[in-house]
Coordinates of C-alpha atoms and ligand atoms in Angstrom, one line a residue:
M162 CA -21.3 2.7 -18.2
S163 CA -20.3 -0.7 -16.9
Y164 CA -19.3 -1.5 -13.3
D165 CA -19.4 -4.4 -10.8
V166 CA -19.9 -3.4 -7.2
K167 CA -21.6 -5.1 -4.3
D168 CA -24.5 -2.8 -3.7
T169 CA -25.3 0.5 -5.3
G170 CA -27.5 1.3 -2.3
L171 CA -24.4 1.9 -0.3
A172 CA -23.4 4.9 -2.5
A173 CA -24.7 7.7 -0.1
K174 CA -22.7 6.3 2.8
G175 CA -19.6 6.1 0.5
E176 CA -20.1 9.7 -0.7
L177 CA -20.0 11.0 2.9
R178 CA -16.9 9.0 3.7
I179 CA -15.1 10.1 0.6
E180 CA -15.8 13.8 1.6
W181 CA -14.6 13.0 5.1
A182 CA -11.2 11.8 3.7
E183 CA -11.0 14.7 1.3
M184 CA -10.7 17.1 4.3
E185 CA -7.4 15.5 5.2
M186 CA -6.1 15.6 1.6
P187 CA -5.2 19.2 1.0
V188 CA -2.3 18.5 -1.4
L189 CA -4.4 16.3 -3.6
H190 CA -7.1 18.9 -3.4
Q191 CA -4.8 21.6 -4.8
I192 CA -3.7 19.3 -7.6
R193 CA -7.4 18.6 -8.3
E194 CA -8.1 22.3 -8.7
R195 CA -5.2 22.8 -11.1
F196 CA -6.1 19.6 -13.0
S197 CA -9.7 20.9 -13.4
R198 CA -8.4 24.1 -15.1
E199 CA -5.5 22.7 -17.1
K200 CA -6.7 19.1 -18.0
P201 CA -3.2 17.6 -18.3
L202 CA -4.6 14.1 -18.7
A203 CA -7.1 15.0 -21.4
G204 CA -7.7 12.1 -23.8
M205 CA -5.9 9.6 -21.6
R206 CA -7.5 6.3 -20.6
L207 CA -6.1 5.3 -17.2
A208 CA -6.4 1.8 -15.8
A209 CA -6.0 1.9 -12.0
C210 CA -5.6 -1.2 -9.8
L211 CA -5.6 0.1 -6.2
H212 CA -7.1 -0.6 -2.9
V213 CA -10.6 0.8 -3.3
T214 CA -10.8 3.1 -0.3
T215 CA -12.0 6.7 0.4
E216 CA -8.5 8.0 -0.3
T217 CA -8.3 6.1 -3.7
A218 CA -11.7 7.6 -4.5
N219 CA -10.3 11.1 -4.1
L220 CA -7.4 10.2 -6.3
A221 CA -9.7 8.8 -9.0
I222 CA -11.9 11.9 -8.9
T223 CA -8.7 14.1 -9.2
L224 CA -7.5 12.1 -12.2
K225 CA -10.9 12.4 -13.8
A226 CA -10.8 16.2 -13.1
G227 CA -7.5 16.2 -15.0
G228 CA -9.3 14.9 -18.1
A229 CA -8.5 11.2 -17.8
D230 CA -11.0 8.4 -18.4
V231 CA -10.4 6.4 -15.3
A232 CA -11.4 2.7 -14.8
L233 CA -10.7 1.2 -11.4
C234 CA -10.4 -2.3 -9.9
A235 CA -9.1 -3.6 -6.6
S236 CA -5.5 -4.5 -5.9
N237 CA -6.5 -7.0 -3.2
P238 CA -9.6 -9.2 -2.9
L239 CA -10.2 -8.1 0.7
S240 CA -9.4 -4.3 0.7
T241 CA -12.4 -2.9 -1.1
Q242 CA -14.7 -0.6 0.8
D243 CA -18.0 -1.5 -0.9
D244 CA -19.7 1.8 -0.1
V245 CA -16.9 3.7 -1.8
A246 CA -17.0 1.4 -4.9
A247 CA -20.8 2.1 -5.1
A248 CA -20.3 5.8 -4.9
L249 CA -17.5 5.8 -7.4
A250 CA -19.6 3.8 -9.9
T251 CA -22.9 5.7 -9.5
T252 CA -22.2 9.2 -8.1
Y253 CA -18.9 9.9 -9.8
D254 CA -19.4 7.9 -13.0
I255 CA -16.1 6.1 -12.7
P256 CA -16.3 2.5 -14.0
T257 CA -15.4 0.5 -10.8
Y258 CA -14.9 -3.2 -10.6
A259 CA -14.4 -4.2 -7.0
I260 CA -16.2 -6.3 -4.3
K261 CA -14.9 -6.9 -0.9
G262 CA -14.2 -10.7 -0.5
E263 CA -14.2 -11.4 -4.2
D264 CA -12.7 -14.7 -5.1
R265 CA -9.5 -15.1 -7.2
D266 CA -11.4 -15.5 -10.5
T267 CA -13.5 -12.4 -9.9
Y268 CA -10.4 -10.5 -8.8
Y269 CA -8.7 -11.3 -12.1
R270 CA -11.9 -10.8 -14.2
H271 CA -12.1 -7.3 -12.7
I272 CA -8.5 -6.6 -13.8
H273 CA -9.4 -7.7 -17.3
D274 CA -12.6 -5.5 -17.2
V275 CA -10.4 -2.5 -16.5
L276 CA -7.9 -3.5 -19.2
D277 CA -10.7 -3.9 -21.7
T278 CA -10.8 0.0 -21.7
K279 CA -7.5 -0.2 -23.6
P280 CA -5.6 2.1 -21.4
H281 CA -2.8 4.6 -22.2
L282 CA -1.6 4.6 -18.6
T283 CA -1.6 2.0 -15.8
M284 CA -1.5 2.7 -12.1
D285 CA -0.8 -0.3 -9.9
D286 CA -0.5 -1.2 -6.3
G287 CA 1.4 -4.5 -6.4
A288 CA 2.0 -4.8 -10.2
D289 CA -0.9 -7.2 -10.8
T290 CA -2.1 -5.2 -13.8
V291 CA 1.4 -5.0 -15.3
G292 CA 1.7 -8.8 -14.6
V293 CA -1.6 -9.6 -16.5
I294 CA -0.6 -7.3 -19.4
H295 CA 2.8 -8.9 -19.7
E296 CA 1.5 -12.5 -19.4
E297 CA -1.9 -12.5 -21.1
R298 CA -2.5 -9.2 -22.9
K299 CA 0.7 -8.2 -24.5
D300 CA -1.2 -6.5 -27.4
L301 CA -2.3 -3.8 -25.0
A302 CA 1.3 -2.6 -24.6
E303 CA 1.0 -1.0 -28.1
T304 CA -1.2 1.8 -26.8
I305 CA 0.2 2.1 -23.2
I306 CA 2.6 5.0 -22.9
G307 CA 3.6 4.4 -19.2
G308 CA 2.6 3.6 -15.7
T309 CA 3.1 4.2 -12.1
E310 CA 3.5 1.8 -9.2
E311 CA 2.5 2.4 -5.6
T312 CA 4.2 -0.2 -3.4
T313 CA 7.5 -1.8 -2.4
T314 CA 6.4 -5.2 -3.5
G315 CA 5.3 -3.9 -6.9
V316 CA 8.5 -2.0 -7.5
I317 CA 10.6 -5.1 -6.7
R318 CA 8.5 -7.1 -9.3
L319 CA 9.0 -4.4 -11.9
R320 CA 12.7 -4.0 -11.3
A321 CA 13.0 -7.8 -11.8
M322 CA 11.1 -7.5 -15.1
A323 CA 13.3 -4.6 -16.2
A324 CA 16.4 -6.5 -15.3
D325 CA 15.2 -9.5 -17.4
G326 CA 14.6 -7.0 -20.3
V327 CA 10.9 -7.9 -20.5
L328 CA 9.3 -4.7 -19.2
M329 CA 7.3 -3.3 -22.2
Y330 CA 6.8 0.3 -21.1
P331 CA 8.3 2.8 -18.6
I332 CA 7.0 2.9 -15.0
V333 CA 7.6 5.4 -12.3
A334 CA 8.2 3.9 -8.8
V335 CA 6.0 6.1 -6.7
N336 CA 6.9 4.1 -3.6
D337 CA 10.5 5.3 -3.9
A338 CA 9.6 9.0 -3.4
A339 CA 10.6 10.2 0.0
T340 CA 7.1 11.8 0.4
K341 CA 5.7 8.3 -0.1
H342 CA 7.6 5.7 1.8
L343 CA 8.8 7.7 4.7
F344 CA 5.3 8.6 5.6
D345 CA 2.8 6.1 4.1
N346 CA 4.9 3.0 4.7
R347 CA 6.0 4.1 8.2
Y348 CA 3.3 6.2 9.8
G349 CA 0.4 4.9 7.6
T350 CA 1.2 1.2 8.0
G351 CA 2.2 1.7 11.6
Q352 CA -1.1 3.2 12.6
S353 CA -3.4 1.2 10.3
T354 CA -1.8 -2.2 11.1
V355 CA -2.2 -1.7 14.8
D356 CA -5.8 -0.4 14.1
G357 CA -6.6 -3.6 12.0
I358 CA -5.2 -6.0 14.7
V359 CA -7.1 -4.2 17.5
R360 CA -10.4 -3.9 15.5
A361 CA -10.2 -7.7 14.6
T362 CA -9.3 -8.9 18.1
N363 CA -9.9 -6.2 20.7
R364 CA -6.7 -7.5 22.4
L365 CA -4.8 -5.3 24.8
L366 CA -1.4 -4.4 23.4
A367 CA 0.0 -3.1 26.7
G368 CA 2.3 -5.8 28.1
A369 CA 1.8 -8.1 25.1
R370 CA 4.8 -9.6 23.3
F371 CA 4.4 -8.2 19.8
V372 CA 6.6 -9.8 17.1
V373 CA 7.3 -7.8 14.0
A374 CA 8.9 -9.7 11.1
G375 CA 10.7 -7.4 8.8
Y376 CA 12.2 -4.0 9.7
G377 CA 11.8 -2.1 6.5
W378 CA 9.8 1.2 6.6
C379 CA 6.5 -0.7 7.3
G380 CA 8.0 -2.8 10.0
R381 CA 9.7 0.2 11.6
G382 CA 6.3 1.9 11.7
V383 CA 4.4 -1.0 13.2
A384 CA 7.1 -1.6 15.8
M385 CA 7.1 2.0 16.8
R386 CA 3.3 2.2 17.2
A387 CA 3.0 -1.1 19.0
R388 CA 5.6 0.0 21.5
G389 CA 3.7 3.3 21.8
M390 CA 0.7 1.3 23.1
G391 CA 2.8 -0.5 25.6
A392 CA 3.6 -3.7 23.8
R393 CA 7.0 -5.4 24.4
V394 CA 8.2 -5.5 20.8
I395 CA 10.5 -8.2 19.3
V396 CA 11.9 -7.7 15.8
C397 CA 12.9 -10.6 13.5
E398 CA 15.1 -9.6 10.5
I399 CA 17.4 -11.3 8.0
D400 CA 19.4 -8.2 7.1
P401 CA 22.2 -7.5 9.5
I402 CA 22.1 -3.7 9.1
R403 CA 18.4 -3.5 9.8
A404 CA 18.7 -5.9 12.7
L405 CA 21.4 -3.6 14.1
E406 CA 19.2 -0.6 13.6
A407 CA 16.3 -2.4 15.4
T408 CA 18.6 -3.3 18.3
M409 CA 19.7 0.3 18.7
D410 CA 16.1 1.5 18.3
G411 CA 15.7 -0.4 21.5
Y412 CA 13.8 -3.6 20.4
D413 CA 14.6 -7.2 21.3
V414 CA 16.0 -8.8 18.1
M415 CA 16.1 -12.5 17.7
P416 CA 15.4 -15.2 15.1
M417 CA 11.8 -16.3 14.6
P418 CA 12.3 -19.8 16.2
D419 CA 13.2 -17.9 19.4
A420 CA 10.4 -15.4 19.1
A421 CA 7.7 -18.0 18.2
P422 CA 7.3 -19.5 21.7
I423 CA 7.1 -16.2 23.5
G424 CA 5.1 -14.0 21.1
D425 CA 1.4 -13.1 21.8
I426 CA 0.8 -11.2 18.5
F427 CA 2.8 -11.8 15.3
C428 CA 2.8 -9.5 12.3
T429 CA 4.7 -10.1 9.1
L430 CA 5.8 -7.2 6.9
T431 CA 8.7 -8.6 4.8
G432 CA 7.4 -8.9 1.2
N433 CA 8.7 -12.5 1.3
T434 CA 7.1 -15.9 1.3
Q435 CA 6.7 -18.4 4.2
V436 CA 8.0 -16.1 6.9
L437 CA 5.7 -17.9 9.4
R438 CA 5.6 -21.6 8.7
S439 CA 5.2 -25.0 10.2
E440 CA 8.4 -24.9 12.3
H441 CA 7.1 -21.7 13.9
F442 CA 3.5 -22.8 14.3
G443 CA 4.7 -25.8 16.2
L444 CA 6.3 -23.6 18.8
M445 CA 3.7 -20.9 19.3
K446 CA 1.6 -20.4 22.5
D447 CA -2.0 -21.2 22.9
G448 CA -4.0 -18.1 21.8
A449 CA -1.2 -16.6 19.7
I450 CA -2.5 -14.1 17.1
I451 CA -1.0 -14.3 13.6
S452 CA -1.3 -11.5 11.1
N453 CA 0.3 -10.1 7.9
S454 CA 0.5 -6.5 6.7
G455 CA 2.8 -7.2 3.7
H456 CA 1.3 -6.8 0.2
F457 CA 0.6 -10.4 -0.7
N458 CA -0.9 -13.2 1.4
V459 CA 2.2 -15.4 1.1
E460 CA 4.0 -14.4 4.3
I461 CA 2.1 -16.9 6.5
D462 CA 2.0 -20.5 5.3
L463 CA -1.7 -20.8 5.8
E464 CA -2.0 -23.9 3.7
D465 CA 0.3 -25.7 6.1
L466 CA -1.4 -24.3 9.1
R467 CA -4.9 -25.3 7.9
R468 CA -3.7 -28.8 6.9
T469 CA -2.1 -29.4 10.3
A470 CA -5.1 -28.1 12.3
T471 CA -7.5 -30.6 13.6
A472 CA -10.3 -28.0 13.5
V473 CA -10.7 -24.6 11.8
R474 CA -13.5 -22.2 12.6
Q475 CA -14.4 -18.6 12.2
V476 CA -14.7 -17.1 15.7
R477 CA -15.1 -13.4 15.0
E478 CA -15.1 -11.4 11.8
F479 CA -11.6 -11.6 10.4
V480 CA -10.5 -14.2 13.0
E481 CA -10.0 -17.8 12.1
E482 CA -9.2 -20.3 14.9
C483 CA -6.9 -23.2 14.0
T484 CA -6.7 -25.9 16.7
M485 CA -3.4 -27.8 16.5
P486 CA -3.2 -31.5 17.2
D487 CA -1.9 -30.8 20.8
G488 CA -4.9 -28.6 21.5
R489 CA -3.2 -25.2 21.1
R490 CA -5.3 -22.6 19.4
L491 CA -3.7 -20.2 16.9
Y492 CA -5.7 -17.3 15.5
V493 CA -5.1 -16.1 11.9
L494 CA -6.4 -12.6 11.1
G495 CA -8.0 -11.6 7.8
D496 CA -7.1 -14.7 5.9
G497 CA -3.4 -13.7 6.0
R498 CA -4.1 -10.6 3.8
L499 CA -3.1 -7.1 4.6
I500 CA -4.7 -6.7 8.0
N501 CA -4.7 -2.9 7.9
L502 CA -7.1 -2.9 4.9
A503 CA -8.9 -6.2 5.6
A504 CA -10.0 -5.3 9.2
A505 CA -9.5 -1.6 9.3
E506 CA -9.7 1.2 6.6
G507 CA -6.1 1.3 5.4
H508 CA -3.8 4.3 6.0
P509 CA -5.4 7.5 7.1
A510 CA -6.1 10.1 4.5
S511 CA -3.4 12.5 5.7
V512 CA -0.6 10.2 4.6
M513 CA -2.4 9.0 1.5
D514 CA -2.6 12.7 0.5
M515 CA 1.1 12.6 -0.2
S516 CA 1.2 9.1 -1.8
F517 CA -1.6 10.0 -4.1
A518 CA -0.3 13.5 -4.9
N519 CA 2.7 11.6 -6.2
Q520 CA 0.5 9.3 -8.2
A521 CA -1.4 12.2 -9.8
L522 CA 1.7 14.2 -10.5
C523 CA 3.6 11.2 -11.9
S524 CA 0.7 10.4 -14.3
E525 CA 1.0 14.0 -15.5
Y526 CA 4.8 13.6 -15.8
M527 CA 4.3 10.4 -17.8
V528 CA 1.9 12.1 -20.3
R529 CA 4.5 14.9 -20.7
T530 CA 7.7 12.7 -20.9
A531 CA 6.9 9.1 -21.6
K532 CA 7.9 9.3 -25.3
G533 CA 11.5 10.0 -24.3
L534 CA 11.7 7.3 -21.7
D535 CA 13.1 3.7 -22.0
R536 CA 11.4 0.5 -20.9
K537 CA 12.7 0.9 -17.3
V538 CA 11.6 1.7 -13.8
Y539 CA 12.1 5.4 -13.1
S540 CA 12.4 7.3 -9.8
V541 CA 9.9 10.1 -9.0
P542 CA 11.5 13.4 -10.1
D543 CA 13.0 15.2 -7.2
E544 CA 11.0 18.4 -8.0
I545 CA 7.8 16.5 -7.6
D546 CA 8.8 15.0 -4.3
R547 CA 10.0 18.3 -2.9
E548 CA 7.0 20.2 -4.1
I549 CA 4.7 17.7 -2.4
A550 CA 6.6 18.1 0.9
R551 CA 6.4 21.9 0.5
L552 CA 2.6 21.8 -0.1
K553 CA 2.0 19.4 2.8
L554 CA 4.0 21.6 5.2
A555 CA 2.1 24.7 4.0
A556 CA -1.2 22.9 4.5
M557 CA -0.1 22.0 8.0
G558 CA 0.8 25.6 8.7
I559 CA 4.5 24.8 9.2
R560 CA 7.1 27.2 8.0
I561 CA 10.8 26.3 7.7
D562 CA 14.1 28.2 7.4
E563 CA 15.8 29.2 4.1
L564 CA 19.5 29.1 3.4
T565 CA 21.2 32.5 3.6
P566 CA 23.3 33.6 0.5
A567 CA 26.5 32.9 2.6
Q568 CA 25.3 29.3 3.3
V569 CA 24.5 28.7 -0.3
K570 CA 28.0 29.9 -1.2
Y571 CA 29.5 27.7 1.5
L572 CA 27.7 24.6 0.4
N573 CA 28.8 25.1 -3.2
S574 CA 32.5 25.7 -2.4
W575 CA 35.1 23.0 -1.9
S576 CA 37.9 25.3 -0.8
E577 CA 36.6 26.3 2.7
G578 CA 37.9 23.8 5.3
T579 CA 38.9 24.1 8.9
Ligands
ADE637 N1 -2.8 1.4 1.0 C1 -2.8 1.5 2.3 N2 -3.8 2.3 2.8 C2 -4.5 2.7 1.8 C3 -5.6 3.6 1.6 N3 -6.2 4.1 2.7 N4 -6.0 3.8 0.4 C4 -5.4 3.2 -0.7 N5 -4.3 2.4 -0.6 C5 -3.9 2.2 0.6

């Protein structure tokens, strides 16, 4: 079996950490037990391009238990946990191609390695696999029956492809499930982003001016958690409804040129490019921290920052100091890549439990139904979403009310008014 990981000697550590995450993934665990019995993915080759973490390992093991031949590569050059990659390749016999810090060429070579398995299903986080298939390996679409996509950015790319009529096979937008984005994007990104910034810098958040760019589900989560640690949070938005929501959630809302001179810590989560750029760098305070937790490393114009800087040096792990011509020092975290995965361990297992339960069940759904689907982006079926919520509540020991027959009748009638 072929694989490309940093050091197979790390496998024992990876195994322990994979087991640790599994304890917090009861929904995925139940799916794994059923998959082991029923083998719904038997005969399927599945190409997964995901952040190679302990949680992803548990998903890959579940898919394998379901009968799939899984091959895995990283969905970001800086998010791989090398001990996990080692354990997957050697202990769990899952061909894994991922090394933390791999360069761009290696990153794409690894995607090609996974695609060389000639998959029937693709599972993406950011749509890079789909991108490569559609640009360089169109022949593979013949055998691919369908795919799934994990993240907001990937879903946006796929919808653009479907709108242009170029998408070659159906894909389920896992991100759009309520049990995914309401929890993973909000509570997962909220906690793990603050975790990444704190691990990289050890800065005190209490009293700091924390600027959140983008008030989608991820931005909402980061703003909420930064405030929880005492930061004075500023939100920058381009959407008037979200800006209004942020205002009524109690944050200061202002354009970035106003936030730039007063912010101590900046974090972008917009999914867009050049959110922090030259005009903002010129205004920032000496010592400002600049980070990104959006999927791609395009939100901070690092090229401009490095070009303008008179000196650039690494001052701590994941912290690059850029000295500006006037002597101000700006600190960029994790090369402008997702700071929650670069400097921390990504979202905690308990939320990934629901995201990856969606991935597992949507792969099964694709195997059952892909033949009848068009070359479009599909929502996660409501039954899957609700079942995951039910299982998670049960695992947390939480019971909820049921409608009485009179309430069911009332909800279904249109004649009962005042
Ligand atoms: N995306 C964010 N956090 C993650 C995690 N822990 N595992 C996989 N993908 C993630």
